[in-house]
């Protein structure tokens, strides 16, 4: 958060600039808490967010006019949000800014008024130039402020549902029953494009699983678990899970 | 005296394959039938090593082997044996026929009349033979391998369906590939083939039979067997009668044997489907349309099998 100028007199204006960088593309930053600005008249408030490949920069520029003389400290702007980096609720805050406000502007006759008339456009140009310089400098040198992140960063997930085979394998590992074995076998057969009349030998012979080299290893193991005697089922399920795990890792 | 180490079925299969070039399916079916305790009907043109395969099997298991050439003038006593009067002893004595062997090759079984065929088939079913007043059990194991030549049908006596049903499987022996034929030329070259001798023992065979009976067949697989056999009885354009429950038993027994040969103690749908054509093809009664439409019965059997979803 910056103020320009930091020293002025009552009745004059300053621009308070608050900058926030967010690692995601957003259109606006809604939940920032602005500091208490009592002692200033608000003459304008401009907000904008610009996005790039690196996220969004949100800038709020407030035009303020002090109403009382003296040193005034504008407290930090704060933001409460979920930090997408660790998923925890965090409190973000900018720096504070101290403004020196002198006595009020007093007119001193015609000469001063004339001088003011002449100098005023120059001063305005200088102020605008300085502001522009500061703005550019701020963008170039700006160290990313403690990253206020947008409200709840939603994890990016594909639109498709979870792999049914993985769900069935998980169920097999959990329940270890013949029914689960058969469900895995059915899904595996469906996945390798087995017809109703095709047996394991057919599938291995035509290498329907050629694009997935681990599947041929998984098929016989699952077939074994599907047809082995009950008293050997446990060991067969272990073997099947091992080969399925190998397939999954590949 | 040393006791030979127990052998696995694969050893016998490898020994047979070392003698017979190609014909892998025939050798596997022979071995599976031996383990399942059934008889084998081999059909194929002459000169395809049908007899050699049977001789090799008998030699490799160290059992007795007898060959009977079936001819139109063969008598039942030429197979089962007869009683002759011993003048010196003054009494009838029994002379056992060639059926008393562990492996019997009935060559061109369809060239003998029905009563001779019946004499053989009765022995196959009952595993015993009655000669005069006496009944003689046949040796164990007892396997009949009968051959038929599909090309020369003149002067033959077709086996009735009821008798065909007694064969566990019917194996079609086909011509070798050109590569195999080249290897046949190199391996034999006019010399007498060397048969594998005593690769396994009769005790091994009996143990395999015991092990095969213990091979697990899941209920879903049993249902598949029943559905396959049941499918042959469904209305079909080319089939008048389907297979009997004996086919159901044969299919399950052969599937168990095949699993054992593969080194498994449980059967898979592959086992059932692999043995199904050999179990079913000689048990179906194909109607006249098969001939008029020139439909290959093998295609019909394959279609019936393919129509039943595997478990």
Coordinates of C-alpha atoms in Angstrom, one line a residue:
Chain A
X1 CA 0.0 0.0 0.0
X2 CA 1.4 3.4 -1.0
X3 CA 0.3 7.0 -0.7
X4 CA 1.3 9.9 -3.0
X5 CA 2.0 12.4 -1.7
X6 CA 2.8 11.5 1.8
X7 CA 3.0 15.1 2.9
X8 CA 0.3 17.5 2.1
X9 CA -2.0 20.0 3.5
X10 CA -5.6 20.0 4.6
X11 CA -7.8 20.4 1.5
X12 CA -5.2 18.9 -0.9
X13 CA -5.6 15.4 -2.3
X14 CA -3.6 12.2 -2.1
X15 CA -3.9 8.9 -3.9
X16 CA -3.8 5.8 -1.8
X17 CA -2.9 2.8 -3.9
X18 CA -3.4 -0.7 -2.7
X19 CA -2.0 -3.6 -4.8
X20 CA -2.7 -7.3 -4.4
X21 CA -1.3 -10.1 -6.5
X22 CA -3.2 -13.3 -6.7
X23 CA -1.9 -16.5 -8.3
X24 CA -5.2 -17.3 -10.1
X25 CA -7.2 -15.4 -12.6
X26 CA -9.9 -13.5 -10.9
X27 CA -12.2 -10.6 -12.0
X28 CA -12.4 -8.8 -8.7
X29 CA -11.2 -9.0 -5.1
X30 CA -14.2 -8.7 -2.9
X31 CA -13.3 -9.5 0.6
X32 CA -10.4 -7.1 1.3
X33 CA -11.0 -5.1 4.4
X34 CA -10.0 -1.4 3.9
X35 CA -8.5 0.5 6.8
X36 CA -10.3 3.1 8.8
X37 CA -10.1 6.4 6.8
X38 CA -11.6 8.7 9.3
X39 CA -9.9 12.1 9.0
X40 CA -10.0 11.9 5.2
X41 CA -12.7 12.7 2.7
X42 CA -13.1 10.1 0.0
X43 CA -13.2 11.8 -3.3
X44 CA -13.0 8.7 -5.5
X45 CA -12.4 5.0 -5.6
X46 CA -11.2 3.1 -8.6
X47 CA -10.7 -0.7 -8.7
X48 CA -9.4 -2.9 -11.4
X49 CA -8.0 -6.4 -11.8
X50 CA -5.8 -7.4 -14.7
X51 CA -4.9 -11.0 -15.5
X52 CA -1.8 -12.5 -17.1
X53 CA -0.2 -15.8 -17.3
X54 CA 1.1 -15.5 -13.8
X55 CA -2.2 -14.6 -12.1
X56 CA -4.1 -11.4 -11.4
X57 CA -3.0 -8.0 -10.2
X58 CA -5.8 -6.1 -8.4
X59 CA -5.3 -2.4 -7.8
X60 CA -7.5 -0.1 -5.9
X61 CA -6.7 3.6 -6.1
X62 CA -8.5 5.9 -3.6
X63 CA -8.4 9.7 -3.9
X64 CA -8.5 11.2 -0.4
X65 CA -8.4 14.6 1.0
X66 CA -7.3 15.1 4.7
X67 CA -9.7 17.1 6.8
X68 CA -7.4 17.6 9.8
X69 CA -3.7 18.5 10.2
X70 CA -1.2 16.3 11.8
X71 CA 0.5 12.9 11.2
X72 CA -1.9 10.3 10.3
X73 CA -1.2 6.6 9.9
X74 CA -3.4 4.6 7.6
X75 CA -3.6 1.0 9.0
X76 CA -2.9 -1.9 6.7
X77 CA -5.5 -3.3 4.3
X78 CA -6.3 -6.9 5.4
X79 CA -7.7 -10.0 3.7
X80 CA -9.0 -13.2 5.2
X81 CA -8.9 -16.1 2.8
X82 CA -7.8 -19.8 2.3
X83 CA -4.2 -20.0 1.3
X84 CA -4.2 -22.2 -1.8
X85 CA -0.6 -23.2 -1.1
X86 CA -1.5 -25.1 2.1
X87 CA -5.3 -25.1 2.1
X88 CA -5.5 -23.3 5.4
X89 CA -7.4 -20.2 6.3
X90 CA -4.9 -17.3 6.5
X91 CA -4.8 -13.6 7.3
X92 CA -3.1 -11.4 4.8
X93 CA -2.2 -7.7 5.4
X94 CA -0.4 -4.9 3.6
X95 CA 1.9 -2.4 5.1
X96 CA 0.6 0.7 6.8
X97 CA 1.3 4.3 5.5
X98 CA 1.9 7.4 7.5
X99 CA 0.8 10.7 6.0
X100 CA 2.0 14.2 7.2
X101 CA -0.8 16.7 6.9
X102 CA 0.1 20.3 7.2
X103 CA -2.2 23.4 7.7
X104 CA -4.9 24.2 5.3
X105 CA -4.3 25.9 2.0
X106 CA -4.6 29.7 2.4
X107 CA -5.0 32.1 -0.5
X108 CA -2.5 35.1 -0.4
X109 CA -3.8 37.8 -2.7
X110 CA -3.9 38.2 -6.5
X111 CA -0.2 37.4 -7.0
X112 CA -0.5 34.1 -5.2
X113 CA -3.7 33.4 -7.0
X114 CA -2.1 34.1 -10.3
X115 CA 0.9 32.0 -9.4
X116 CA -1.4 29.3 -8.3
X117 CA -3.2 29.5 -11.6
X118 CA 0.1 29.1 -13.5
X119 CA 1.7 26.6 -11.3
X120 CA -1.4 24.4 -10.8
X121 CA -1.3 22.7 -14.2
X122 CA 2.4 22.2 -13.9
X123 CA 1.9 20.7 -10.4
X124 CA -0.8 18.5 -11.7
X125 CA 1.4 17.3 -14.5
X126 CA 4.2 16.7 -12.1
X127 CA 1.9 14.8 -9.7
X128 CA 0.5 12.7 -12.5
X129 CA 4.0 12.0 -13.9
X130 CA 5.2 11.1 -10.4
X131 CA 2.2 8.9 -9.9
X132 CA 2.7 7.2 -13.2
X133 CA 6.4 6.7 -12.4
X134 CA 5.5 5.3 -9.0
X135 CA 3.0 3.1 -10.6
X136 CA 5.5 1.7 -13.2
X137 CA 8.2 1.4 -10.5
X138 CA 5.8 -0.4 -8.3
X139 CA 5.0 -2.9 -11.0
X140 CA 8.6 -3.4 -12.0
X141 CA 10.1 -3.6 -8.6
X142 CA 7.2 -4.8 -6.7
X143 CA 8.0 -7.8 -4.6
X144 CA 4.8 -9.9 -4.6
X145 CA 3.0 -9.0 -1.5
X146 CA 1.9 -11.7 0.9
X147 CA -0.3 -13.4 -1.5
X148 CA -3.9 -12.7 -0.7
X149 CA -5.6 -15.5 -2.5
X150 CA -9.1 -15.5 -3.8
X151 CA -11.8 -17.2 -1.7
X152 CA -11.7 -20.9 -1.5
X153 CA -9.4 -22.1 -4.2
X154 CA -11.3 -25.0 -5.7
X155 CA -9.1 -27.9 -6.7
X156 CA -8.9 -28.5 -10.4
X157 CA -10.5 -31.8 -11.1
X158 CA -11.4 -33.5 -14.3
X159 CA -15.1 -33.6 -15.2
X160 CA -15.0 -37.4 -15.5
X161 CA -16.0 -39.8 -12.7
X162 CA -13.3 -41.9 -11.0
X163 CA -12.0 -45.0 -12.8
X164 CA -14.5 -47.8 -12.0
X165 CA -11.8 -50.4 -12.2
X166 CA -9.8 -48.7 -9.5
X167 CA -12.9 -48.5 -7.3
X168 CA -13.5 -52.2 -7.8
X169 CA -9.9 -53.0 -7.0
X170 CA -10.2 -50.9 -3.9
X171 CA -13.4 -52.8 -2.9
X172 CA -11.6 -56.1 -3.6
X173 CA -8.7 -55.1 -1.3
X174 CA -11.2 -54.1 1.3
X175 CA -13.7 -57.0 1.2
X176 CA -11.7 -59.8 -0.3
X177 CA -14.6 -61.8 -1.6
X178 CA -15.2 -63.9 -4.8
X179 CA -18.0 -61.4 -5.8
X180 CA -15.4 -58.6 -5.8
X181 CA -13.0 -60.7 -7.8
X182 CA -15.7 -61.3 -10.4
X183 CA -16.6 -57.6 -10.5
X184 CA -12.9 -56.8 -11.2
X185 CA -12.7 -59.5 -13.8
X186 CA -15.8 -58.3 -15.6
X187 CA -14.5 -54.7 -15.6
X188 CA -11.1 -55.9 -16.8
X189 CA -12.7 -57.9 -19.6
X190 CA -14.8 -55.0 -20.6
X191 CA -11.8 -52.8 -20.6
X192 CA -9.8 -55.1 -23.0
X193 CA -12.8 -55.5 -25.2
X194 CA -13.6 -59.1 -24.5
X195 CA -16.6 -60.6 -26.2
X196 CA -19.1 -62.8 -24.4
X197 CA -17.7 -66.0 -26.0
X198 CA -14.0 -65.1 -25.5
X199 CA -11.9 -66.8 -22.9
X200 CA -8.6 -65.8 -21.4
X201 CA -6.6 -67.6 -24.1
X202 CA -8.4 -65.7 -26.7
X203 CA -7.7 -62.4 -25.1
X204 CA -4.0 -63.2 -24.6
X205 CA -3.8 -64.6 -28.1
X206 CA -5.2 -61.5 -29.8
X207 CA -3.3 -59.2 -27.5
X208 CA -6.3 -56.9 -27.2
X209 CA -4.4 -55.4 -24.3
X210 CA -1.4 -54.5 -26.4
X211 CA -1.6 -50.8 -25.5
X212 CA -1.5 -51.7 -21.8
X213 CA 1.4 -54.1 -21.3
X214 CA 0.6 -54.8 -17.6
X215 CA -2.9 -56.0 -18.3
X216 CA -2.0 -59.4 -19.8
X217 CA -0.3 -60.1 -16.4
X218 CA -3.3 -59.0 -14.5
X219 CA -5.8 -61.0 -16.5
X220 CA -4.5 -64.5 -15.7
X221 CA -4.1 -63.6 -12.0
X222 CA -7.7 -62.3 -11.8
X223 CA -8.9 -65.3 -13.7
X224 CA -7.1 -67.6 -11.2
X225 CA -8.8 -65.8 -8.3
X226 CA -12.1 -66.1 -10.1
X227 CA -12.0 -69.9 -10.4
X228 CA -9.8 -71.2 -7.7
X229 CA -11.0 -73.2 -4.8
X230 CA -12.3 -71.3 -1.8
X231 CA -9.5 -72.4 0.5
X232 CA -6.9 -70.9 -1.9
X233 CA -8.9 -67.7 -2.6
X234 CA -7.0 -65.5 -0.2
X235 CA -3.6 -66.1 -1.7
X236 CA -5.1 -65.8 -5.2
X237 CA -6.6 -62.4 -4.3
X238 CA -3.2 -61.3 -3.0
X239 CA -1.6 -62.2 -6.3
X240 CA -4.3 -60.5 -8.3
X241 CA -4.0 -57.3 -6.2
X242 CA -0.3 -57.3 -6.8
X243 CA -0.5 -57.6 -10.5
X244 CA -3.3 -55.1 -10.6
X245 CA -1.2 -52.7 -8.6
X246 CA 1.6 -53.2 -11.1
X247 CA -0.8 -52.4 -13.9
X248 CA -2.1 -49.3 -12.1
X249 CA 1.5 -48.0 -11.5
X250 CA 2.3 -48.5 -15.1
Chain B
X1 CA 15.4 -101.9 -6.6
X2 CA 14.7 -98.3 -7.1
X3 CA 11.4 -96.6 -7.2
X4 CA 11.1 -94.2 -10.1
X5 CA 10.4 -90.6 -9.2
X6 CA 6.8 -89.4 -9.8
X7 CA 6.5 -87.6 -13.0
X8 CA 4.1 -84.9 -14.2
X9 CA 1.8 -85.1 -17.2
X10 CA 3.8 -82.5 -19.1
X11 CA 6.8 -84.9 -19.1
X12 CA 4.7 -87.5 -21.0
X13 CA 3.4 -84.8 -23.4
X14 CA 6.9 -83.6 -24.2
X15 CA 8.1 -87.2 -24.8
X16 CA 5.2 -87.8 -27.2
X17 CA 5.9 -84.5 -28.9
X18 CA 9.6 -85.5 -29.4
X19 CA 8.4 -88.5 -31.4
X20 CA 5.3 -87.2 -33.2
X21 CA 5.9 -84.1 -35.3
X22 CA 3.1 -81.6 -34.9
X23 CA -0.3 -83.0 -34.0
X24 CA -0.1 -81.2 -30.7
X25 CA -3.9 -81.2 -30.3
X26 CA -4.0 -84.9 -30.9
X27 CA -1.3 -85.6 -28.3
X28 CA -3.0 -83.4 -25.7
X29 CA -6.3 -85.0 -26.3
X30 CA -4.7 -88.5 -26.0
X31 CA -3.1 -87.5 -22.7
X32 CA -6.2 -85.8 -21.3
X33 CA -8.3 -88.8 -22.2
X34 CA -5.8 -91.1 -20.6
X35 CA -6.0 -89.1 -17.4
X36 CA -9.8 -88.8 -17.6
X37 CA -10.1 -92.5 -18.1
X38 CA -11.9 -92.3 -21.4
X39 CA -11.6 -93.8 -24.9
X40 CA -10.5 -91.9 -28.0
X41 CA -11.8 -92.0 -31.5
X42 CA -9.3 -90.7 -34.0
X43 CA -10.6 -89.7 -37.4
X44 CA -8.3 -88.8 -40.2
X45 CA -6.9 -89.8 -43.5
X46 CA -4.3 -92.6 -43.6
X47 CA -0.6 -91.8 -42.9
X48 CA -1.1 -89.1 -40.3
X49 CA 0.7 -90.9 -37.5
X50 CA -2.5 -92.0 -35.7
X51 CA -1.2 -95.5 -35.1
X52 CA 2.3 -94.1 -34.3
X53 CA 0.8 -91.8 -31.7
X54 CA -1.0 -94.6 -30.0
X55 CA 2.1 -96.8 -30.0
X56 CA 4.2 -94.0 -28.7
X57 CA 1.8 -93.4 -25.9
X58 CA 1.7 -97.1 -24.9
X59 CA 5.5 -97.3 -25.0
X60 CA 6.0 -94.1 -23.0
X61 CA 3.7 -95.2 -20.2
X62 CA 5.3 -98.6 -19.9
X63 CA 2.0 -100.4 -20.4
X64 CA 0.9 -103.2 -22.6
X65 CA -0.2 -102.3 -26.1
X66 CA -2.3 -104.4 -28.6
X67 CA -3.4 -103.5 -32.1
X68 CA -6.5 -104.9 -33.7
X69 CA -7.0 -104.4 -37.4
X70 CA -10.8 -104.4 -37.9
X71 CA -12.0 -106.2 -41.0
X72 CA -15.4 -107.3 -42.3
X73 CA -14.6 -111.0 -41.3
X74 CA -13.5 -110.2 -37.8
X75 CA -15.3 -112.1 -35.0
X76 CA -16.0 -111.0 -31.5
X77 CA -13.8 -113.7 -30.1
X78 CA -10.9 -112.3 -32.1
X79 CA -11.2 -109.3 -29.8
X80 CA -12.3 -110.5 -26.4
X81 CA -10.9 -114.0 -26.5
X82 CA -12.4 -117.5 -26.5
X83 CA -12.6 -120.8 -24.7
X84 CA -10.7 -123.7 -26.2
X85 CA -10.8 -127.4 -25.2
X86 CA -7.5 -128.5 -23.8
X87 CA -7.3 -132.2 -24.8
X88 CA -4.4 -132.9 -22.5
X89 CA -6.1 -131.5 -19.4
X90 CA -9.5 -132.5 -20.6
X91 CA -11.2 -129.2 -19.9
X92 CA -11.9 -125.8 -21.4
X93 CA -9.4 -123.1 -20.9
X94 CA -9.8 -119.4 -21.7
X95 CA -7.6 -117.6 -24.1
X96 CA -7.8 -113.8 -23.5
X97 CA -8.1 -111.6 -26.6
X98 CA -6.1 -108.5 -27.5
X99 CA -8.5 -106.3 -25.6
X100 CA -6.6 -107.2 -22.5
X101 CA -4.0 -104.5 -22.7
X102 CA -3.5 -101.1 -21.2
X103 CA -3.8 -99.4 -24.6
X104 CA -5.7 -101.0 -27.4
X105 CA -5.6 -99.6 -30.9
X106 CA -8.7 -100.5 -32.8
X107 CA -7.6 -99.7 -36.3
X108 CA -10.4 -98.7 -38.8
X109 CA -13.1 -99.7 -36.3
X110 CA -15.8 -99.0 -38.8
X111 CA -14.7 -101.8 -41.1
X112 CA -16.0 -104.6 -38.8
X113 CA -19.7 -105.5 -38.5
X114 CA -21.9 -104.3 -35.7
X115 CA -21.6 -107.4 -33.5
X116 CA -17.8 -107.1 -33.5
X117 CA -17.9 -103.4 -32.7
X118 CA -20.4 -104.2 -29.9
X119 CA -18.0 -106.6 -28.4
X120 CA -15.3 -104.0 -28.2
X121 CA -17.6 -101.2 -27.1
X122 CA -19.1 -103.3 -24.3
X123 CA -15.7 -103.9 -22.9
X124 CA -15.0 -100.2 -23.2
X125 CA -18.0 -99.4 -21.1
X126 CA -18.0 -102.2 -18.6
X127 CA -14.2 -102.5 -18.3
X128 CA -14.7 -106.2 -18.0
X129 CA -15.3 -109.0 -20.5
X130 CA -17.3 -112.1 -20.1
X131 CA -16.1 -115.2 -21.8
X132 CA -18.2 -118.3 -21.3
X133 CA -19.1 -118.5 -17.7
X134 CA -16.3 -116.4 -16.5
X135 CA -15.9 -112.6 -16.2
X136 CA -12.5 -111.0 -16.6
X137 CA -11.7 -107.5 -15.5
X138 CA -9.7 -105.4 -18.0
X139 CA -6.4 -103.9 -16.9
X140 CA -6.2 -100.5 -15.4
X141 CA -5.6 -98.1 -17.0
X142 CA -7.5 -99.3 -20.1
X143 CA -7.8 -97.0 -23.0
X144 CA -9.1 -97.8 -26.4
X145 CA -8.0 -95.6 -29.3
X146 CA -10.0 -96.3 -32.3
X147 CA -9.3 -94.9 -35.8
X148 CA -11.7 -94.2 -38.6
X149 CA -10.8 -93.2 -42.1
X150 CA -13.3 -90.6 -43.4
X151 CA -12.3 -91.0 -47.0
X152 CA -13.1 -94.6 -47.8
X153 CA -16.7 -95.2 -46.8
X154 CA -17.3 -98.2 -49.1
X155 CA -17.6 -101.5 -47.2
X156 CA -17.8 -99.8 -43.8
X157 CA -20.2 -100.1 -41.0
X158 CA -21.0 -96.8 -39.5
X159 CA -21.0 -96.7 -35.7
X160 CA -24.4 -96.1 -34.2
X161 CA -24.7 -92.9 -32.2
X162 CA -25.2 -94.9 -29.0
X163 CA -21.9 -96.5 -29.5
X164 CA -20.1 -93.3 -30.5
X165 CA -21.3 -91.9 -27.3
X166 CA -19.0 -94.3 -25.4
X167 CA -15.9 -92.6 -26.8
X168 CA -14.9 -89.7 -24.5
X169 CA -13.7 -87.7 -27.4
X170 CA -13.5 -87.7 -31.2
X171 CA -10.3 -86.1 -32.4
X172 CA -9.9 -84.9 -36.0
X173 CA -6.4 -85.5 -37.2
X174 CA -5.5 -83.2 -40.0
X175 CA -2.6 -83.0 -42.4
X176 CA 0.6 -81.4 -41.1
X177 CA 1.8 -78.0 -42.2
X178 CA 4.6 -77.8 -44.8
X179 CA 7.1 -77.0 -42.0
X180 CA 6.0 -80.0 -40.0
X181 CA 6.1 -82.2 -43.1
X182 CA 9.7 -81.0 -43.7
X183 CA 10.6 -81.9 -40.1
X184 CA 8.9 -85.3 -40.5
X185 CA 11.2 -85.9 -43.5
X186 CA 14.3 -85.0 -41.6
X187 CA 13.3 -86.9 -38.4
X188 CA 12.3 -90.2 -39.9
X189 CA 13.6 -90.3 -43.5
X190 CA 12.6 -93.9 -44.0
X191 CA 13.9 -95.2 -40.7
X192 CA 11.7 -96.8 -38.1
X193 CA 10.7 -94.2 -35.5
X194 CA 12.2 -94.6 -32.1
X195 CA 9.5 -94.7 -29.5
X196 CA 9.8 -93.1 -26.1
X197 CA 10.2 -95.9 -23.6
X198 CA 8.9 -95.9 -20.0
X199 CA 8.9 -92.2 -19.6
X200 CA 6.3 -92.5 -16.9
X201 CA 4.8 -95.4 -15.0
X202 CA 1.3 -96.9 -14.7
X203 CA 1.4 -95.6 -11.1
X204 CA 1.9 -92.1 -12.4
X205 CA -1.1 -92.5 -14.6
X206 CA -3.2 -93.7 -11.7
X207 CA -2.0 -90.9 -9.5
X208 CA -2.8 -88.3 -12.2
X209 CA -6.3 -89.7 -12.4
X210 CA -6.6 -89.2 -8.6
X211 CA -5.3 -85.7 -8.9
X212 CA -7.6 -84.8 -11.8
X213 CA -10.6 -85.8 -9.8
X214 CA -9.5 -83.3 -7.1
X215 CA -9.2 -80.4 -9.6
X216 CA -11.6 -77.7 -8.6
X217 CA -14.5 -76.8 -10.9
X218 CA -16.3 -73.7 -9.8
X219 CA -20.1 -73.9 -9.8
X220 CA -20.3 -71.2 -12.5
X221 CA -18.0 -73.4 -14.7
X222 CA -20.2 -76.5 -14.1
X223 CA -23.2 -74.4 -15.1
X224 CA -21.3 -73.5 -18.3
X225 CA -20.7 -77.2 -19.0
X226 CA -24.4 -77.9 -18.6
X227 CA -25.4 -74.9 -20.8
X228 CA -23.0 -76.0 -23.5
X229 CA -24.4 -79.5 -23.6
X230 CA -27.9 -78.2 -23.2
X231 CA -27.4 -75.9 -26.2
X232 CA -26.9 -78.9 -28.5
X233 CA -30.5 -80.0 -27.6
X234 CA -32.0 -76.7 -28.5
X235 CA -33.9 -76.5 -31.8
X236 CA -31.4 -76.3 -34.6
X237 CA -31.7 -76.4 -38.4
X238 CA -29.1 -79.0 -38.8
X239 CA -29.2 -81.0 -35.6
X240 CA -31.9 -83.6 -34.9
X241 CA -30.6 -84.8 -31.5
X242 CA -28.2 -83.3 -29.1
X243 CA -25.7 -84.7 -26.7
X244 CA -26.5 -86.9 -23.7
X245 CA -25.6 -86.3 -20.0
X246 CA -22.7 -88.5 -20.7
X247 CA -21.3 -85.6 -22.6
X248 CA -21.7 -83.4 -19.6
X249 CA -19.7 -85.8 -17.5
X250 CA -17.1 -86.2 -20.2
X251 CA -16.6 -82.5 -20.6
X252 CA -16.1 -81.8 -17.0
X253 CA -13.7 -84.8 -16.6
X254 CA -11.7 -83.7 -19.6
X255 CA -11.6 -80.1 -18.5
X256 CA -10.2 -81.3 -15.2
X257 CA -7.6 -83.4 -17.0
X258 CA -6.6 -80.5 -19.2
X259 CA -6.2 -78.2 -16.2
X260 CA -3.9 -80.9 -14.5
X261 CA -1.8 -81.1 -17.6
X262 CA -1.4 -77.3 -17.6
X263 CA -0.2 -77.6 -13.9
X264 CA -3.4 -76.2 -12.3
X265 CA -5.6 -77.5 -9.6
X266 CA -8.6 -75.6 -10.8
X267 CA -10.3 -75.5 -14.2
X268 CA -10.9 -72.4 -16.3
X269 CA -13.4 -71.6 -19.0
X270 CA -10.6 -72.2 -21.4
X271 CA -10.4 -75.8 -20.4
X272 CA -14.1 -76.4 -21.0
X273 CA -14.2 -74.5 -24.2
X274 CA -11.0 -76.3 -25.5
X275 CA -12.4 -79.8 -24.9
X276 CA -16.0 -79.0 -26.0
X277 CA -15.7 -79.7 -29.7
X278 CA -14.0 -83.0 -29.2
X279 CA -16.6 -84.0 -26.7
X280 CA -19.6 -82.9 -28.7
X281 CA -18.9 -83.5 -32.4
X282 CA -19.5 -87.3 -32.4
X283 CA -22.5 -87.0 -30.1
X284 CA -24.8 -84.9 -32.3
X285 CA -27.1 -86.4 -34.8
X286 CA -26.9 -84.1 -37.9
X287 CA -29.9 -84.2 -40.2
X288 CA -30.0 -84.6 -44.0
X289 CA -29.9 -80.9 -44.5
X290 CA -26.3 -80.9 -43.4
X291 CA -25.5 -82.9 -46.6
X292 CA -27.9 -81.2 -48.9
X293 CA -26.7 -77.7 -47.8
X294 CA -23.1 -79.0 -47.7
X295 CA -22.6 -77.6 -44.2
X296 CA -19.5 -78.7 -42.4
X297 CA -20.6 -80.3 -39.1
X298 CA -17.5 -78.7 -37.4
X299 CA -19.0 -75.3 -38.3
X300 CA -22.2 -76.3 -36.6
X301 CA -20.5 -77.5 -33.5
X302 CA -18.4 -74.4 -33.3
X303 CA -21.4 -72.2 -33.8
X304 CA -23.3 -73.9 -30.9
X305 CA -20.3 -73.5 -28.6
X306 CA -19.7 -69.9 -29.6
X307 CA -23.4 -69.0 -28.9
X308 CA -23.0 -69.9 -25.2
X309 CA -21.5 -67.0 -23.2
X310 CA -18.4 -68.0 -21.2
X311 CA -18.6 -67.5 -17.5

